[in-house]
Amino acid sequence: MTPEDAARLLPERATLLLQGLPRGAHIALDLQAAQVDTKFEGYKLVPPGVHCLTWQAAGADDGMAASGLRMALVQYTQRQQVLGRSYDAEADIWRTLGGVGDAHLLIAPEHLRTLDPHLAPYHASDAWPALTRYLDADRTTVARVFGVPWGADAMCDSFTPLAEHPDVLSDRELRAPSTAQEGVQFSAMTTHRRANDARDDPEILVEGAASDTESDASSSSDEDTAPAPQAASAVSLQCTPFALDRSWPPEARGVDRTRFRFDKSWLLADVLARAAAADAAYARRLRRPLPRAAPAYGALLREAELVFILFVQANNAAALEHWLALLALFARASSRLGAPSHYDVHPCEWEKDTALVTQPQLDAHIAFIELLTAQFSALPTDAWSGDLAMSEPRVLSDLAELRRNIARSLSAWAARAQVPAEHTPPHEALLRAWKALSATTHTRFGWSLDAVLDEEDEADEWEDGDDAPVVVETGYPYTL
């Protein structure tokens, strides 16, 4: 970067001052990793938006360096902002410089220029904005998941678990991540929330926002001037809970329960609604407005972005499990895509007047697939042969199911294309999103996801594959 470029960007960027991290420690801001020397004092030219700072205080010669334990701090920056953090070695967290709540530093330009040689320039790229498209639009999800006040730093480590919800969660995928898969073991001390956790205290929840008013204008003004509260490490991650193995509506019985056991569409709609409602409720408690005209699926996609960042940047196995569960949830929501079930007649054999069971709702799936493409693009090409090797079969299985459901959805769309006045959802956008995902994974990981996307081949697989109908002699005087 030339001095002219730096001078041009300076009024639009933030500065992050970091003090006290020991020499030899590993640190990363977003996708930029480095090892600290004695001259390092932070980052300059940091663009506005959400950022993830991860660190490992142990040096290369320290035994802890091989453990993979990392700490992560998620924070938002604004233009022309100077943030100061001091490393607390005993607690292994960052504290704000100048005392509690003094998050926005007022530093003379002359003094800032003396620090400039010790500040690492932020290396901007298209990858990080693509990973945080929805998080950048709204801070509420980060505050809710970490249980912190608005504007506070959100911190966790590799061991921070998902919050326990015994009344909702029952599948062990979400509640007991495999230590063999990720090489981490959750401490019994951190598998449940503290009784006096700050997220349950409404007085603490609104701390630092007492001067806010209900008006949007006042809230916007306060966001620029109000100090952020002191950072603290999260006890657990408050992600939207759901159980993949209990995906039917409460009133479902018999055949409906069997149907929704395989088709996760009802569960996906429920999780989308609960994530949005949780964000709205948390914003009200913090007296903060939600963005206008935000998509209904935005809250859950912010969760998907956040947990991906946490497992990639902080080696957090609980975040990985939630990301894998979200992938399975979207992949297996067949009727929401307009795909008939495994046991229905294939669309190529439909009559012209065959009615759809449900109208497709493709917007959330298109957005999620586009997000997956950005996330896979950010992973190292050898990711699935290293730390994520044990998760690859699960991911490929879910992507294969997503591919099958998209193929059936396209076949159903083609079968209905000639029906007069038929509403046509954006299947072209769905197909473009899928092909971009398929091309990305093939280029980076050598995966072949489009082996049977052609609808004629898919119809043959329907009849001849593992899901083909089988005639069984029952011996009973009736047939089904």
JSON list of C-alpha atoms in Angstrom, two decimals, residues 311-428:
[
{"chain": "A", "resi": 311, "resn": "PHE", "atom": "CA", "xyz": [-14.67, -22.67, 14.46]},
{"chain": "A", "resi": 312, "resn": "VAL", "atom": "CA", "xyz": [-12.27, -21.53, 11.73]},
{"chain": "A", "resi": 313, "resn": "GLN", "atom": "CA", "xyz": [-10.59, -18.74, 13.69]},
{"chain": "A", "resi": 314, "resn": "ALA", "atom": "CA", "xyz": [-10.84, -20.06, 17.27]},
{"chain": "A", "resi": 315, "resn": "ASN", "atom": "CA", "xyz": [-10.98, -23.86, 16.82]},
{"chain": "A", "resi": 316, "resn": "ASN", "atom": "CA", "xyz": [-14.32, -23.88, 18.65]},
{"chain": "A", "resi": 317, "resn": "ALA", "atom": "CA", "xyz": [-15.81, -27.37, 18.26]},
{"chain": "A", "resi": 318, "resn": "ALA", "atom": "CA", "xyz": [-19.25, -26.37, 19.57]},
{"chain": "A", "resi": 319, "resn": "ALA", "atom": "CA", "xyz": [-19.49, -23.72, 16.85]},
{"chain": "A", "resi": 320, "resn": "LEU", "atom": "CA", "xyz": [-18.54, -26.36, 14.27]},
{"chain": "A", "resi": 321, "resn": "GLU", "atom": "CA", "xyz": [-21.32, -28.64, 15.49]},
{"chain": "A", "resi": 322, "resn": "HIS", "atom": "CA", "xyz": [-23.90, -25.87, 15.19]},
{"chain": "A", "resi": 323, "resn": "TRP", "atom": "CA", "xyz": [-22.68, -25.04, 11.68]},
{"chain": "A", "resi": 324, "resn": "LEU", "atom": "CA", "xyz": [-22.92, -28.70, 10.67]},
{"chain": "A", "resi": 325, "resn": "ALA", "atom": "CA", "xyz": [-26.43, -28.90, 12.11]},
{"chain": "A", "resi": 326, "resn": "LEU", "atom": "CA", "xyz": [-27.49, -25.79, 10.16]},
{"chain": "A", "resi": 327, "resn": "LEU", "atom": "CA", "xyz": [-26.11, -27.34, 6.97]},
{"chain": "A", "resi": 328, "resn": "ALA", "atom": "CA", "xyz": [-28.13, -30.52, 7.59]},
{"chain": "A", "resi": 329, "resn": "LEU", "atom": "CA", "xyz": [-31.23, -28.46, 8.39]},
{"chain": "A", "resi": 330, "resn": "PHE", "atom": "CA", "xyz": [-31.16, -26.55, 5.12]},
{"chain": "A", "resi": 331, "resn": "ALA", "atom": "CA", "xyz": [-30.07, -29.57, 3.07]},
{"chain": "A", "resi": 332, "resn": "ARG", "atom": "CA", "xyz": [-32.97, -31.74, 4.24]},
{"chain": "A", "resi": 333, "resn": "ALA", "atom": "CA", "xyz": [-35.79, -29.18, 4.05]},
{"chain": "A", "resi": 334, "resn": "SER", "atom": "CA", "xyz": [-37.13, -30.67, 0.83]},
{"chain": "A", "resi": 335, "resn": "SER", "atom": "CA", "xyz": [-40.71, -29.39, 0.62]},
{"chain": "A", "resi": 336, "resn": "ARG", "atom": "CA", "xyz": [-39.58, -25.81, 1.30]},
{"chain": "A", "resi": 337, "resn": "LEU", "atom": "CA", "xyz": [-37.59, -26.16, -1.93]},
{"chain": "A", "resi": 338, "resn": "GLY", "atom": "CA", "xyz": [-40.64, -27.54, -3.71]},
{"chain": "A", "resi": 339, "resn": "ALA", "atom": "CA", "xyz": [-39.12, -31.01, -3.98]},
{"chain": "A", "resi": 340, "resn": "PRO", "atom": "CA", "xyz": [-41.41, -34.04, -3.69]},
{"chain": "A", "resi": 341, "resn": "SER", "atom": "CA", "xyz": [-40.48, -36.64, -1.13]},
{"chain": "A", "resi": 342, "resn": "HIS", "atom": "CA", "xyz": [-38.57, -39.86, -1.79]},
{"chain": "A", "resi": 343, "resn": "TYR", "atom": "CA", "xyz": [-41.85, -41.77, -1.81]},
{"chain": "A", "resi": 344, "resn": "ASP", "atom": "CA", "xyz": [-43.80, -39.58, -4.26]},
{"chain": "A", "resi": 345, "resn": "VAL", "atom": "CA", "xyz": [-44.02, -39.97, -8.02]},
{"chain": "A", "resi": 346, "resn": "HIS", "atom": "CA", "xyz": [-41.14, -38.23, -9.76]},
{"chain": "A", "resi": 347, "resn": "PRO", "atom": "CA", "xyz": [-42.19, -34.90, -11.39]},
{"chain": "A", "resi": 348, "resn": "CYS", "atom": "CA", "xyz": [-41.29, -36.21, -14.86]},
{"chain": "A", "resi": 349, "resn": "GLU", "atom": "CA", "xyz": [-44.28, -38.57, -14.48]},
{"chain": "A", "resi": 350, "resn": "TRP", "atom": "CA", "xyz": [-46.71, -35.94, -13.18]},
{"chain": "A", "resi": 351, "resn": "GLU", "atom": "CA", "xyz": [-49.96, -35.16, -14.90]},
{"chain": "A", "resi": 352, "resn": "LYS", "atom": "CA", "xyz": [-50.31, -31.58, -16.10]},
{"chain": "A", "resi": 353, "resn": "ASP", "atom": "CA", "xyz": [-52.84, -30.78, -13.40]},
{"chain": "A", "resi": 354, "resn": "THR", "atom": "CA", "xyz": [-50.79, -32.23, -10.54]},
{"chain": "A", "resi": 355, "resn": "ALA", "atom": "CA", "xyz": [-50.87, -29.77, -7.65]},
{"chain": "A", "resi": 356, "resn": "LEU", "atom": "CA", "xyz": [-47.89, -28.92, -5.49]},
{"chain": "A", "resi": 357, "resn": "VAL", "atom": "CA", "xyz": [-48.18, -29.92, -1.84]},
{"chain": "A", "resi": 358, "resn": "THR", "atom": "CA", "xyz": [-46.58, -26.63, -0.74]},
{"chain": "A", "resi": 359, "resn": "GLN", "atom": "CA", "xyz": [-45.40, -23.56, -2.60]},
{"chain": "A", "resi": 360, "resn": "PRO", "atom": "CA", "xyz": [-41.60, -23.33, -2.75]},
{"chain": "A", "resi": 361, "resn": "GLN", "atom": "CA", "xyz": [-39.87, -20.71, -0.62]},
{"chain": "A", "resi": 362, "resn": "LEU", "atom": "CA", "xyz": [-36.41, -20.42, -2.11]},
{"chain": "A", "resi": 363, "resn": "ASP", "atom": "CA", "xyz": [-35.03, -17.13, -0.80]},
{"chain": "A", "resi": 364, "resn": "ALA", "atom": "CA", "xyz": [-33.49, -18.50, 2.41]},
{"chain": "A", "resi": 365, "resn": "HIS", "atom": "CA", "xyz": [-31.93, -21.46, 0.60]},
{"chain": "A", "resi": 366, "resn": "ILE", "atom": "CA", "xyz": [-30.45, -19.25, -2.12]},
{"chain": "A", "resi": 367, "resn": "ALA", "atom": "CA", "xyz": [-28.92, -16.96, 0.50]},
{"chain": "A", "resi": 368, "resn": "PHE", "atom": "CA", "xyz": [-27.60, -19.90, 2.51]},
{"chain": "A", "resi": 369, "resn": "ILE", "atom": "CA", "xyz": [-26.01, -21.57, -0.53]},
{"chain": "A", "resi": 370, "resn": "GLU", "atom": "CA", "xyz": [-24.35, -18.28, -1.50]},
{"chain": "A", "resi": 371, "resn": "LEU", "atom": "CA", "xyz": [-23.03, -18.04, 2.06]},
{"chain": "A", "resi": 372, "resn": "LEU", "atom": "CA", "xyz": [-21.72, -21.61, 1.87]},
{"chain": "A", "resi": 373, "resn": "THR", "atom": "CA", "xyz": [-19.86, -20.71, -1.31]},
{"chain": "A", "resi": 374, "resn": "ALA", "atom": "CA", "xyz": [-18.15, -17.80, 0.45]},
{"chain": "A", "resi": 375, "resn": "GLN", "atom": "CA", "xyz": [-17.30, -19.98, 3.44]},
{"chain": "A", "resi": 376, "resn": "PHE", "atom": "CA", "xyz": [-15.86, -22.82, 1.37]},
{"chain": "A", "resi": 377, "resn": "SER", "atom": "CA", "xyz": [-13.84, -20.25, -0.59]},
{"chain": "A", "resi": 378, "resn": "ALA", "atom": "CA", "xyz": [-12.27, -19.07, 2.67]},
{"chain": "A", "resi": 379, "resn": "LEU", "atom": "CA", "xyz": [-11.21, -22.53, 3.83]},
{"chain": "A", "resi": 380, "resn": "PRO", "atom": "CA", "xyz": [-7.71, -23.80, 3.03]},
{"chain": "A", "resi": 381, "resn": "THR", "atom": "CA", "xyz": [-7.65, -26.30, 0.18]},
{"chain": "A", "resi": 382, "resn": "ASP", "atom": "CA", "xyz": [-6.39, -28.99, 2.57]},
{"chain": "A", "resi": 383, "resn": "ALA", "atom": "CA", "xyz": [-8.97, -28.24, 5.28]},
{"chain": "A", "resi": 384, "resn": "TRP", "atom": "CA", "xyz": [-10.85, -31.54, 4.84]},
{"chain": "A", "resi": 385, "resn": "SER", "atom": "CA", "xyz": [-7.68, -33.60, 5.07]},
{"chain": "A", "resi": 386, "resn": "GLY", "atom": "CA", "xyz": [-6.62, -31.95, 8.32]},
{"chain": "A", "resi": 387, "resn": "ASP", "atom": "CA", "xyz": [-8.63, -30.76, 11.30]},
{"chain": "A", "resi": 388, "resn": "LEU", "atom": "CA", "xyz": [-11.97, -31.23, 9.52]},
{"chain": "A", "resi": 389, "resn": "ALA", "atom": "CA", "xyz": [-11.27, -34.69, 8.10]},
{"chain": "A", "resi": 390, "resn": "MET", "atom": "CA", "xyz": [-13.77, -36.42, 10.39]},
{"chain": "A", "resi": 391, "resn": "SER", "atom": "CA", "xyz": [-16.51, -33.96, 9.38]},
{"chain": "A", "resi": 392, "resn": "GLU", "atom": "CA", "xyz": [-16.06, -34.38, 5.61]},
{"chain": "A", "resi": 393, "resn": "PRO", "atom": "CA", "xyz": [-18.34, -37.46, 5.20]},
{"chain": "A", "resi": 394, "resn": "ARG", "atom": "CA", "xyz": [-21.11, -35.69, 7.08]},
{"chain": "A", "resi": 395, "resn": "VAL", "atom": "CA", "xyz": [-20.76, -32.55, 4.96]},
{"chain": "A", "resi": 396, "resn": "LEU", "atom": "CA", "xyz": [-20.69, -34.52, 1.71]},
{"chain": "A", "resi": 397, "resn": "SER", "atom": "CA", "xyz": [-23.77, -36.50, 2.75]},
{"chain": "A", "resi": 398, "resn": "ASP", "atom": "CA", "xyz": [-25.72, -33.32, 3.47]},
{"chain": "A", "resi": 399, "resn": "LEU", "atom": "CA", "xyz": [-24.56, -31.65, 0.25]},
{"chain": "A", "resi": 400, "resn": "ALA", "atom": "CA", "xyz": [-25.62, -34.75, -1.70]},
{"chain": "A", "resi": 401, "resn": "GLU", "atom": "CA", "xyz": [-29.06, -34.54, -0.10]},
{"chain": "A", "resi": 402, "resn": "LEU", "atom": "CA", "xyz": [-29.24, -30.84, -0.90]},
{"chain": "A", "resi": 403, "resn": "ARG", "atom": "CA", "xyz": [-28.30, -31.60, -4.50]},
{"chain": "A", "resi": 404, "resn": "ARG", "atom": "CA", "xyz": [-31.02, -34.24, -4.76]},
{"chain": "A", "resi": 405, "resn": "ASN", "atom": "CA", "xyz": [-33.64, -31.89, -3.36]},
{"chain": "A", "resi": 406, "resn": "ILE", "atom": "CA", "xyz": [-32.60, -29.12, -5.73]},
{"chain": "A", "resi": 407, "resn": "ALA", "atom": "CA", "xyz": [-32.81, -31.54, -8.68]},
{"chain": "A", "resi": 408, "resn": "ARG", "atom": "CA", "xyz": [-36.32, -32.61, -7.64]},
{"chain": "A", "resi": 409, "resn": "SER", "atom": "CA", "xyz": [-37.28, -28.98, -7.14]},
{"chain": "A", "resi": 410, "resn": "LEU", "atom": "CA", "xyz": [-36.09, -28.13, -10.65]},
{"chain": "A", "resi": 411, "resn": "SER", "atom": "CA", "xyz": [-37.97, -31.11, -12.05]},
{"chain": "A", "resi": 412, "resn": "ALA", "atom": "CA", "xyz": [-41.16, -30.01, -10.29]},
{"chain": "A", "resi": 413, "resn": "TRP", "atom": "CA", "xyz": [-40.66, -26.49, -11.58]},
{"chain": "A", "resi": 414, "resn": "ALA", "atom": "CA", "xyz": [-40.20, -27.77, -15.14]},
{"chain": "A", "resi": 415, "resn": "ALA", "atom": "CA", "xyz": [-43.31, -29.93, -14.87]},
{"chain": "A", "resi": 416, "resn": "ARG", "atom": "CA", "xyz": [-45.37, -26.93, -13.77]},
{"chain": "A", "resi": 417, "resn": "ALA", "atom": "CA", "xyz": [-43.80, -24.38, -16.13]},
{"chain": "A", "resi": 418, "resn": "GLN", "atom": "CA", "xyz": [-46.66, -24.58, -18.66]},
{"chain": "A", "resi": 419, "resn": "VAL", "atom": "CA", "xyz": [-49.46, -24.14, -16.14]},
{"chain": "A", "resi": 420, "resn": "PRO", "atom": "CA", "xyz": [-51.24, -20.81, -16.85]},
{"chain": "A", "resi": 421, "resn": "ALA", "atom": "CA", "xyz": [-50.85, -18.13, -14.15]},
{"chain": "A", "resi": 422, "resn": "GLU", "atom": "CA", "xyz": [-48.58, -20.42, -12.16]},
{"chain": "A", "resi": 423, "resn": "HIS", "atom": "CA", "xyz": [-46.35, -18.50, -9.77]},
{"chain": "A", "resi": 424, "resn": "THR", "atom": "CA", "xyz": [-42.71, -19.23, -10.61]},
{"chain": "A", "resi": 425, "resn": "PRO", "atom": "CA", "xyz": [-40.22, -18.88, -7.74]},
{"chain": "A", "resi": 426, "resn": "PRO", "atom": "CA", "xyz": [-36.66, -17.89, -8.65]},
{"chain": "A", "resi": 427, "resn": "HIS", "atom": "CA", "xyz": [-35.43, -21.35, -9.59]},
{"chain": "A", "resi": 428, "resn": "GLU", "atom": "CA", "xyz": [-32.89, -19.84, -11.96]}
]
